[in-house]
Coordinates of C-alpha atoms and ligand atoms in Angstrom, one line a residue:
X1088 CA 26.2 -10.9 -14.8
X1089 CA 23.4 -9.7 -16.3
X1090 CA 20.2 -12.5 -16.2
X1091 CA 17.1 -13.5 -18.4
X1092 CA 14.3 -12.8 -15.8
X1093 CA 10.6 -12.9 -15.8
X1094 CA 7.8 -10.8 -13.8
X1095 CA 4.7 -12.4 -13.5
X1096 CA 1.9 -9.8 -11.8
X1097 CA 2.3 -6.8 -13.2
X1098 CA 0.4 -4.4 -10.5
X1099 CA 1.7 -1.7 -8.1
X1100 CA 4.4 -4.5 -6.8
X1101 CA 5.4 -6.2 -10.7
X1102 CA 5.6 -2.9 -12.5
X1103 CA 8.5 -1.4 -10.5
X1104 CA 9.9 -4.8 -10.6
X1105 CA 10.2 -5.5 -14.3
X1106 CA 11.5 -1.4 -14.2
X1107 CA 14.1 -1.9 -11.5
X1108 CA 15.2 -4.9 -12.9
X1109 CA 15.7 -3.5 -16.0
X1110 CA 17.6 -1.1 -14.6
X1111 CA 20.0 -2.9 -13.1
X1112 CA 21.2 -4.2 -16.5
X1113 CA 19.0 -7.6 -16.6
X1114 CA 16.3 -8.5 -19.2
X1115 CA 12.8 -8.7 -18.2
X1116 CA 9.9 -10.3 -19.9
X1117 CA 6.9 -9.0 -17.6
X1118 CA 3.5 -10.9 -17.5
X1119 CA 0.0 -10.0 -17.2
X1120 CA -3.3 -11.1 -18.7
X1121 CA -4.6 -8.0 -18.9
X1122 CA -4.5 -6.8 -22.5
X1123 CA -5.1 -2.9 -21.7
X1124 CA -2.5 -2.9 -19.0
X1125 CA 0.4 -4.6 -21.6
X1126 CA -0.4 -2.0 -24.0
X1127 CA 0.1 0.7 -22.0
X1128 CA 3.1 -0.7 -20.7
X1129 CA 4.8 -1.7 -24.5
X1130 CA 4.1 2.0 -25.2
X1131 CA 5.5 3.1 -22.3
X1132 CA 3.4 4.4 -19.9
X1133 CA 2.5 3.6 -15.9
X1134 CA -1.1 2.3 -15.6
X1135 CA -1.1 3.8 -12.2
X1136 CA 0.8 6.7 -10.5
X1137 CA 4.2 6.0 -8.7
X1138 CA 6.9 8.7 -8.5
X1139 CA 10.2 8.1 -10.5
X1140 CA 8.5 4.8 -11.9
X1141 CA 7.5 6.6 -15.6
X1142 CA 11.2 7.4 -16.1
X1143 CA 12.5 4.2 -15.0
X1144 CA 9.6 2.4 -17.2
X1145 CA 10.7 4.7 -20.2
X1146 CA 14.4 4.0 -19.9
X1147 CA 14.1 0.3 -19.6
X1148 CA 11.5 0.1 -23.1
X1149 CA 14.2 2.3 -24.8
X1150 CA 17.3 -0.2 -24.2
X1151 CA 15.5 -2.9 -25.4
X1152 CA 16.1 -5.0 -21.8
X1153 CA 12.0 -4.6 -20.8
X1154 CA 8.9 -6.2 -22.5
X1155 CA 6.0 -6.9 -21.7
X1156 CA 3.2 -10.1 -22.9
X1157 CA -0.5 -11.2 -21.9
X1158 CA 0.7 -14.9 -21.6
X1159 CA 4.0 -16.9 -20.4
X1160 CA 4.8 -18.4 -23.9
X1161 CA 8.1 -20.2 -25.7
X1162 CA 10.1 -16.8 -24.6
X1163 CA 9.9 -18.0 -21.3
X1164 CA 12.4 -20.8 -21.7
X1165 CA 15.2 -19.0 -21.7
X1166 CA 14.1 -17.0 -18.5
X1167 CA 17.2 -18.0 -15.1
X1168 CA 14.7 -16.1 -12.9
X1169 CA 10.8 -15.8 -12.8
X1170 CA 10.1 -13.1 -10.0
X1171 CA 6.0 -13.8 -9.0
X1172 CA 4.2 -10.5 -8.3
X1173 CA 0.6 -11.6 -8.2
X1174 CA -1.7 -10.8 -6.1
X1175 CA -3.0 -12.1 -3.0
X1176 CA -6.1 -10.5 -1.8
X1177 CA -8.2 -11.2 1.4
X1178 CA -11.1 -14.1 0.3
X1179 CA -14.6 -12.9 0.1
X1180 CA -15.2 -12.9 4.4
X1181 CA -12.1 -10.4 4.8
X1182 CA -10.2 -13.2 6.7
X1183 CA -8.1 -15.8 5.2
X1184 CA -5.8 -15.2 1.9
X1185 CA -6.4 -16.2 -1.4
X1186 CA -3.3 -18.0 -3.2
X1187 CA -5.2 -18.8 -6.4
X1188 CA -3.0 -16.5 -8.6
X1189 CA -0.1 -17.9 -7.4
X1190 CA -1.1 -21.4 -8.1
X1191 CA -2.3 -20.2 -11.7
X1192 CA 0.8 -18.5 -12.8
X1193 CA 2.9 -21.6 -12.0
X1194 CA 0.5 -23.5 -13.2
X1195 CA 1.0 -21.4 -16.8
X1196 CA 5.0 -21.8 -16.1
X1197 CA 5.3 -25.2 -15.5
X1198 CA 5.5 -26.1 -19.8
X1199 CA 8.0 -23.5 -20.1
X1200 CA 10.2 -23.7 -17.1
X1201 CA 14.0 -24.0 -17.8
X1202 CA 16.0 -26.6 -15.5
X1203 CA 17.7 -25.5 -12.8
X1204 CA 16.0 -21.9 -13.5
X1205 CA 14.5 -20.1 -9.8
X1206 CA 11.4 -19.4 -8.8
X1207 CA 11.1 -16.3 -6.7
X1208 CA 7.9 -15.4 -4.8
X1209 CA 7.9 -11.6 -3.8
X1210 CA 3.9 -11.9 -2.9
X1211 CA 2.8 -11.5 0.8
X1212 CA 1.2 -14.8 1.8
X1213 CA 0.7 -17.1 5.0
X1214 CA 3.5 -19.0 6.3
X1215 CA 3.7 -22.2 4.8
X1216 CA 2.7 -21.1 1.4
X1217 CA 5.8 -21.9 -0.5
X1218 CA 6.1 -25.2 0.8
X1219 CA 2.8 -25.9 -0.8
X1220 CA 3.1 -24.2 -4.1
X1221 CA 6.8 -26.4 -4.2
X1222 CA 4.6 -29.6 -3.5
X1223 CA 2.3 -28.4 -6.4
X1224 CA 4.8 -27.5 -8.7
X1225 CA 6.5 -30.6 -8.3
X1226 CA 3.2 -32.6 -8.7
X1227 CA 2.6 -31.2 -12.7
X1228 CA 6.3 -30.9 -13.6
X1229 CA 9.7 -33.0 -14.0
X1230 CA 12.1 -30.1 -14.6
X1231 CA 14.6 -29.1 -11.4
X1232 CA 14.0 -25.5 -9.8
X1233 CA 14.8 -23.9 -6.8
X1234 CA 11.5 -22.0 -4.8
X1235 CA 12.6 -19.2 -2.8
X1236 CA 10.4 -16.4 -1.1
X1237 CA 11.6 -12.9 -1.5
X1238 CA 9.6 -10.5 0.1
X1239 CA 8.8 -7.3 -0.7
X1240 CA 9.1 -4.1 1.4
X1241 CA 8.7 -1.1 -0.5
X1242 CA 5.7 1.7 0.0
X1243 CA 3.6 2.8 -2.7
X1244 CA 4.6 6.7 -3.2
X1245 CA 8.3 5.3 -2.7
X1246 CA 8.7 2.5 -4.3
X1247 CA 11.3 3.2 -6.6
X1248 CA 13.2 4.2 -3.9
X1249 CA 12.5 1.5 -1.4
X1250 CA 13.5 -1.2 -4.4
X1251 CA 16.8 0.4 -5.6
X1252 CA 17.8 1.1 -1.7
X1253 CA 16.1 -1.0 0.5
X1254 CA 16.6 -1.2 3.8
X1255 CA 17.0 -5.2 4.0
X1256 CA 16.9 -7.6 1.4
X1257 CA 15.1 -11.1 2.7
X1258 CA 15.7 -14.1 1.1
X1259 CA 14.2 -17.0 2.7
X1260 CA 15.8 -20.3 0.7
X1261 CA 17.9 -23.1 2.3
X1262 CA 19.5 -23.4 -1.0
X1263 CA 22.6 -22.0 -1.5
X1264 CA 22.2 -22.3 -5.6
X1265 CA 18.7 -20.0 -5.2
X1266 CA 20.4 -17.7 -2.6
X1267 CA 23.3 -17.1 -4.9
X1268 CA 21.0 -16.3 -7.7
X1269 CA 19.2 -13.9 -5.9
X1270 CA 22.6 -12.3 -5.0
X1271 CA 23.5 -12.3 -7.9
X1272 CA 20.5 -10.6 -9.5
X1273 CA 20.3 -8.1 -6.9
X1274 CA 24.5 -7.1 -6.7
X1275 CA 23.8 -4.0 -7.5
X1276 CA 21.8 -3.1 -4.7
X1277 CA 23.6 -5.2 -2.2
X1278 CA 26.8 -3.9 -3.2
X1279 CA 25.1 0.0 -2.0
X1280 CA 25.9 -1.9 1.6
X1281 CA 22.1 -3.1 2.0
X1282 CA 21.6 -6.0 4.4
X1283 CA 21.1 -9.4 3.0
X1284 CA 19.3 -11.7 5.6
X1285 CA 18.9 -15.2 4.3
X1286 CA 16.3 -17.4 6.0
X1287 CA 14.3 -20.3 6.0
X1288 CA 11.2 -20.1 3.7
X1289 CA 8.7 -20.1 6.6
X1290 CA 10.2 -17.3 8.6
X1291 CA 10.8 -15.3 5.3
X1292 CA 6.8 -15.2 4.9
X1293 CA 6.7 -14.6 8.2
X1294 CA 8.6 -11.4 8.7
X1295 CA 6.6 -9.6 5.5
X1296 CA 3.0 -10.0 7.6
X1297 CA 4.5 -9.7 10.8
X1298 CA 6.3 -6.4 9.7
X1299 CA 3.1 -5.0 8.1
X1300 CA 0.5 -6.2 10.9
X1301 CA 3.3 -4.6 13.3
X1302 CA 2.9 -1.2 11.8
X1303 CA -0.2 -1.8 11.7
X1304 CA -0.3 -1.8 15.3
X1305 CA 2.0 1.3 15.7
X1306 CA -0.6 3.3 14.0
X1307 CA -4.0 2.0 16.4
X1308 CA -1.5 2.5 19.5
X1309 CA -1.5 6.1 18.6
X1310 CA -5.1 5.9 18.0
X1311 CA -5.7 4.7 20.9
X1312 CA -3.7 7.1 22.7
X1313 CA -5.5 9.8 20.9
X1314 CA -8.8 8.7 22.1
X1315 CA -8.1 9.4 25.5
X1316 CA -5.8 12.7 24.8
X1317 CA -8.8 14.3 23.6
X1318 CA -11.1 13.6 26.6
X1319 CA -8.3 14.5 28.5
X1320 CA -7.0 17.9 27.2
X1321 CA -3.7 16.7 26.0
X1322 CA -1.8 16.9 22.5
X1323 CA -1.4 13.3 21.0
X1324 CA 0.9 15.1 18.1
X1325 CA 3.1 16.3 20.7
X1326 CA 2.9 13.3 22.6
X1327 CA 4.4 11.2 20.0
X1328 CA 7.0 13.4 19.3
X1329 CA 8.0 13.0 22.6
X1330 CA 7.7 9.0 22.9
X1331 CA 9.3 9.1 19.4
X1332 CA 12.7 10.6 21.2
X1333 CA 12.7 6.8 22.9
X1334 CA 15.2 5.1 20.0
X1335 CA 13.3 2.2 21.1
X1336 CA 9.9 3.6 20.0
X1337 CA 10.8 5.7 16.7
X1338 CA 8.7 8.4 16.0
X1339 CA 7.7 7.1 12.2
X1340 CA 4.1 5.5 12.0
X1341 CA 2.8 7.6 15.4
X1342 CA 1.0 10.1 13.2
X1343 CA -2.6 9.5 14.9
X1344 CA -5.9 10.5 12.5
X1345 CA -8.2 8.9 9.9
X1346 CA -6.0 5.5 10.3
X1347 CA -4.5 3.0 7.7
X1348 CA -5.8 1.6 4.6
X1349 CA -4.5 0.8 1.6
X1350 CA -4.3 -2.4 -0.3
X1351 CA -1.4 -3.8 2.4
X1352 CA -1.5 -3.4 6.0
X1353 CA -5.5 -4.1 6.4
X1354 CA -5.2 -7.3 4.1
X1355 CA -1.8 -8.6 5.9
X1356 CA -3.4 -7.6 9.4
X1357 CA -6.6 -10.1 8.6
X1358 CA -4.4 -12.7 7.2
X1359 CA -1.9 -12.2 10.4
X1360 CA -4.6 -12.7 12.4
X1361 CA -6.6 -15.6 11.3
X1362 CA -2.9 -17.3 11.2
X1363 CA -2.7 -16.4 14.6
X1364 CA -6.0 -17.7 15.2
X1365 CA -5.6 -21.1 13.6
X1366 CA -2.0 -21.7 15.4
X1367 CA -3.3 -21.3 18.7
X1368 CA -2.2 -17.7 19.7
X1369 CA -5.3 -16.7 20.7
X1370 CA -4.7 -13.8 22.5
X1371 CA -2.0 -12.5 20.1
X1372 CA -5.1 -13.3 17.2
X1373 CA -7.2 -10.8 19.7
X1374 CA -4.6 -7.8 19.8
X1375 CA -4.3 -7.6 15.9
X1376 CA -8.1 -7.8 15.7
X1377 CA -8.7 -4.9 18.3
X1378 CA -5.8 -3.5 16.3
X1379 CA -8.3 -3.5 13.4
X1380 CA -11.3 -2.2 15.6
X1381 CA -9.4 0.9 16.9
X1382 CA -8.6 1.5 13.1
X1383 CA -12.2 1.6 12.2
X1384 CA -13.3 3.2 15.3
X1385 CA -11.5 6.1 14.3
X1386 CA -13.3 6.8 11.1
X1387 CA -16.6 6.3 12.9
X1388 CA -15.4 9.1 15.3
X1389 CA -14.7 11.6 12.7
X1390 CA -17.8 10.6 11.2
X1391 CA -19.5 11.3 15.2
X1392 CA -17.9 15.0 14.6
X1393 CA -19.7 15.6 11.0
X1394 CA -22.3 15.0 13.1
X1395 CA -21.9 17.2 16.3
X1396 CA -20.9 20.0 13.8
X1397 CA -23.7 19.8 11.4
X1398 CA -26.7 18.2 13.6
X1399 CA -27.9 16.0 10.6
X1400 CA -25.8 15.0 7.6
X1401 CA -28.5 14.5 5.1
X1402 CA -29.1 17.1 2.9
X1403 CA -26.1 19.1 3.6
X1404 CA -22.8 19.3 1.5
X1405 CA -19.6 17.9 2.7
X1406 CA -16.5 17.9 0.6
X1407 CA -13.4 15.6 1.1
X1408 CA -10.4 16.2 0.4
X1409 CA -8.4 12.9 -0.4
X1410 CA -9.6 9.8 -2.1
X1411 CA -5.9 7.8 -2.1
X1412 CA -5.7 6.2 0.7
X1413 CA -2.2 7.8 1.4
X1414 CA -0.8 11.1 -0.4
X1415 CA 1.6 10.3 -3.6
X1416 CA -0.1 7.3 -4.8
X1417 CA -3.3 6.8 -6.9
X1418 CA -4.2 3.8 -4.8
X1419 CA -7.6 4.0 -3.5
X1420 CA -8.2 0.7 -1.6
X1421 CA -9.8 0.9 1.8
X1422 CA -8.8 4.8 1.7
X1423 CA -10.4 5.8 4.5
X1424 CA -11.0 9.3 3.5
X1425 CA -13.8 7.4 0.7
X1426 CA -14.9 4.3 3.2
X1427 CA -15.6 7.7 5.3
X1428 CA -17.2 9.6 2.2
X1429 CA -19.1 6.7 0.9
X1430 CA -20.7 6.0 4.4
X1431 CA -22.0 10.1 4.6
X1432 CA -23.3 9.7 1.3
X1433 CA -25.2 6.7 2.0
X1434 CA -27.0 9.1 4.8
X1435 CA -28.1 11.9 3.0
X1436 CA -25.2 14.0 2.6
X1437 CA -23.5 15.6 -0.8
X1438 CA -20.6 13.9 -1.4
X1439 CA -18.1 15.8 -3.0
X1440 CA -14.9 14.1 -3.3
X1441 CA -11.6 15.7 -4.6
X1442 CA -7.4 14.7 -4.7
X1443 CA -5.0 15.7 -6.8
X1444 CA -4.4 12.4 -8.5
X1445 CA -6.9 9.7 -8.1
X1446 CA -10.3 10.8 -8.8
X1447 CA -10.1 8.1 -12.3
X1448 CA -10.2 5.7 -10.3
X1449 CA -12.6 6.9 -7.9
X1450 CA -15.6 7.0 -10.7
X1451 CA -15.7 3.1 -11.2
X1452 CA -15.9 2.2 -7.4
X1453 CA -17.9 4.9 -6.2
X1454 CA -20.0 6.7 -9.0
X1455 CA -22.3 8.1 -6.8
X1456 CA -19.4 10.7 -5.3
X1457 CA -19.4 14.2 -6.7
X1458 CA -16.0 15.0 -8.1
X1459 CA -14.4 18.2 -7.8
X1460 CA -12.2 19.4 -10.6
X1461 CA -10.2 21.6 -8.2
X1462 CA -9.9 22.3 -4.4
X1463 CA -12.6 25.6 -4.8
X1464 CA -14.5 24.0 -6.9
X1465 CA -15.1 21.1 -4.4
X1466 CA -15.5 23.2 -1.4
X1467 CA -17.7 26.0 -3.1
X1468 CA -20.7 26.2 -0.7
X1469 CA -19.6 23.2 1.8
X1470 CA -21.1 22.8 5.1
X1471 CA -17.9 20.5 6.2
X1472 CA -14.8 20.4 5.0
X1473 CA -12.7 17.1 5.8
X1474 CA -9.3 16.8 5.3
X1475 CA -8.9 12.7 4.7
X1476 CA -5.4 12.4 3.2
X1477 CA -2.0 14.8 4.2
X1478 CA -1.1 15.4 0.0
X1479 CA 1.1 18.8 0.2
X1480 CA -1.5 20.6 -1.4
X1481 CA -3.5 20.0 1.4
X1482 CA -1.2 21.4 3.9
X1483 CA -0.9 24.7 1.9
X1484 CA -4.9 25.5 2.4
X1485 CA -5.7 29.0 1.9
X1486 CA -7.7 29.6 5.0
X1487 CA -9.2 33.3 3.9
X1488 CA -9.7 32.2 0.2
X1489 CA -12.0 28.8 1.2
X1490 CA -13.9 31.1 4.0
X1491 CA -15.3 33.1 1.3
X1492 CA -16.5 30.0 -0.9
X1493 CA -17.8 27.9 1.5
X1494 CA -21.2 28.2 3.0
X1495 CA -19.9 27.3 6.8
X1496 CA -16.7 27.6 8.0
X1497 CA -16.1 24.0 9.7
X1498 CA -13.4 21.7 8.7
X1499 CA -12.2 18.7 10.1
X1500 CA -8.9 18.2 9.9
X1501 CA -8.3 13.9 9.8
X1502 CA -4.4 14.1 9.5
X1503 CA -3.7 17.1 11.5
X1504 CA -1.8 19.1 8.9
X1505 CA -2.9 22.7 9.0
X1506 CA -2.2 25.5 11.6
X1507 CA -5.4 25.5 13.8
X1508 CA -4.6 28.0 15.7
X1509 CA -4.7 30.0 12.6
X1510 CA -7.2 28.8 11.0
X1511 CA -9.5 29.7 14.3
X1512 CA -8.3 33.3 14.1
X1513 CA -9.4 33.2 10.5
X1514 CA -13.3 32.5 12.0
X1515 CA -13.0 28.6 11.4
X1516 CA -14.6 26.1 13.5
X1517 CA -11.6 23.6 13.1
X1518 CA -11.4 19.9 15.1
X1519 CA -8.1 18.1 14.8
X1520 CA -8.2 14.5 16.0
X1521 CA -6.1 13.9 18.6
X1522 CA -5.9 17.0 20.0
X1523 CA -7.8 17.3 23.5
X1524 CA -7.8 21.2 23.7
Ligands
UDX2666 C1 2.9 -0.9 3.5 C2 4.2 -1.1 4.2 O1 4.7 0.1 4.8 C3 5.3 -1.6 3.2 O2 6.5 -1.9 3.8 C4 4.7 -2.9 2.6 O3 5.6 -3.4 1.6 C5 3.4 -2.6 1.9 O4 2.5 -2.1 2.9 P1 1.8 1.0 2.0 O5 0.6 0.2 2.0 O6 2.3 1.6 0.7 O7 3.0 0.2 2.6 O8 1.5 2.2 3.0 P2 2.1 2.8 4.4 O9 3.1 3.8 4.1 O10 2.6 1.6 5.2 O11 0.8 3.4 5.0 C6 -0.3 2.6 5.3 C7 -1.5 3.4 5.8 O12 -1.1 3.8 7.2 C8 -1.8 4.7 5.1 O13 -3.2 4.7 5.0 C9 -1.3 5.8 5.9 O14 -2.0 7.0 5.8 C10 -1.4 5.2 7.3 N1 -0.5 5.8 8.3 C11 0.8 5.6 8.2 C12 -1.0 6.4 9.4 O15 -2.2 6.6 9.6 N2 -0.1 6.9 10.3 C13 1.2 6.8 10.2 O16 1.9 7.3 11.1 C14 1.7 6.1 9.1

């Protein structure tokens, strides 16, 4: 049966939300303060870049089922579901979570909350967080709801994908009123056979972070690895394709180079860790935070090769190619390809910075970065060439057209997309990470 549901958050998370929602026949009143962002949402249009999420946006405005407001108002009172999609970002000293926005939006809900109506949390937070937001909620109103934490899954880049098939749905409730009305919400989906795997709250928070900081630790463990294939002459790509034969192991998230960023795994890894921390687990605390070194150590390593091939970096020109912090996405949050850009910058070089997609957002956090229009127009008389994010037009480089516009031909190649072999005939000085030969 088709519900009256809310979205409050409307980032990368709230936006394909309120869409998918929609699109499973339910209406959607979406939330955010931010008056430019509603705008461009009533008229129709994606604030950011997410494949398949324009159309879905588009569809749902046209049937009438998806609107969008700057505040929760009388509307609200009719809502059987309030989904909360804000976010959660790391406190100013990197470590600990920040639940403000969560306590805000209730906070703004509590006047206009329906009885018996559910609460859903899809934000990543520390365990125990819903427990407290259900004491606080009870604290400032009278009016009976059920709390339940629903995390989210999905990749940017894939997100309309990973929400209309997932491959789990969690629901972390030990109500049976607010597990049914997740079910019912989501029948759909769950009716495409996706697991449903209802838990307590607690462990339900648990599992997002866990998951995240987990992956997390995939990607250093080939980083790791690939720190010691190249001193030792072996091929860390080839390696994990072999380890990734092990059904145990799995070969997705062993692609060794530049490491992760991104609004997610970083933030959940610090939070993950400072739990760890504060419960005791010491060690475990110590494994994600080397987890977090190897991560960085592997930008400082490419940034020791811009080095080693160009003696100084001050005063020479070094293009980068990739400012999202993973291809098919706009995001730029700790992208390493610009933490890596910004840092040569700050030492002399020229910085010119260029992907397909992102460079709007790139002017507002780093307006000292040179922006190229197009591929040859960012590498026209480079000393260094550094491949920071695997887009597909990345991995169709024309190796004989950029040799003639670039001043030397040296590349580093941070994601180890492009033929080397190749590209060495072709006259090019070419370092893959990784890659001990
Ligand atoms: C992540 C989780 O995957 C998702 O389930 C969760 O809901 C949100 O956080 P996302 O941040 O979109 O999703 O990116 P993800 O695909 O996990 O990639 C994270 C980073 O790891 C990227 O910078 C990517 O380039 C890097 N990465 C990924 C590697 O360096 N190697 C790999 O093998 C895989």
């Amino acid at each position: 049966m088709p519900k009256i549901t809310s979205v409050i958050g409307l980032g990368y998370l709230g936006v394909t939300q309120a869409a998918v929602l929609a699109s499973l026949g339910h209406r959607v009143l979406g939330i955010d303060p931010d008056q430019t962002k509603i705008d461009s949402l009533n008229a129709g249009k994606v604030p950011f870049f997410e494949p398949e999420l324009q159309e879905l946006l588009e569809s749902g405005i046209r049937s009438g089922l998806l609107t969008f407001d700057t505040a929760i108002s009388e509307s609200a009172k009719e809502v059987d579901v309030h989904f909360i999609c804000v976010g959660t970002p790391s406190k100013s000293d990197g470590s600990e979570v920040d639940t403000s926005f969560l306590h805000k939006a209730l906070e703004q809900l509590a006047p206009f909350l329906k009885q018996n109506s559910t609460i859903v949390g899809r934000s990543t937070v520390p365990v125990g967080t819903a427990a407290t937001l259900e004491n606080y909620l009870f604290s400032i109103t009278d009016t009976k709801f059920d709390l339940v934490w629903n995390p989210e899954f999905l990749s940017e880049g894939t997100a309309v994908r990973d929400s209309l098939k997932p491959e789990r749905i969690v629901i972390g409730t030990n109500s049976q009123k607010g597990e049914s009305a997740l079910r019912d919400i989501y029948k759909k989906i769950i009716d495409k056979n996706v697991p449903v795997f209802t838990i307590d709250r607690q462990t339900s928070e648990l599992v997002k972070v866990a998951s995240n900081a987990f992956l997390a630790l995939k990607i250093s463990y080939i980083n790791g690895v690939a720190e010691i294939a190249e001193k030792t002459g072996a091929s860390t790509a080839k390696l994990a394709d072999a380890m990734g034969l092990d059904t145990r192991i799995g070969r997705k998230f062993l692609n060794n180079g530049l490491g992760f960023g991104g609004g997610c795994l970083p933030k959940d890894l610090a939070g993950f860790a400072s739990v760890a921390k504060a419960t005791g687990a010491k060690h475990f605390g110590e494994l994600l935070d080397s987890v977090n070194s190897i991560n960085s150590d592997r930008r400082q390593h490419v940034h020791s090769l811009a080095v080693e091939l160009l003696g100084n970096v001050a005063g020479k020109k070094i293009t980068v190619l990739g400012a999202a912090f993973k291809p098919n996405t706009d995001d730029i949050r700790l992208s390493p390809g610009l933490l890596l850009a910004e840092e040569l910058r700050r030492e002399g070089a020229f910085v010119t910075i260029h992907d397909p997609i992102a460079l709007p957002k790139v002017s507002e956090m780093y307006p000292k970065l040179i922006q190229g229009e197009t591929i040859e127009s960012a590498a026209a008389d480079a000393d260094l060439l550094i491949v920071a994010t695997e887009w597909s037009d990345y991995k169709e480089l024309d190796a004989t057209k950029l040799r003639a516009i670039v001043k030397r031909p040296a590349l580093i190649d941070a994601r180890n997309i492009l033929p080397s072999v190749e590209w060495r005939r072709l006259g090019w000085n070419i370092k893959q990470l990784g890659e001990g030969s």
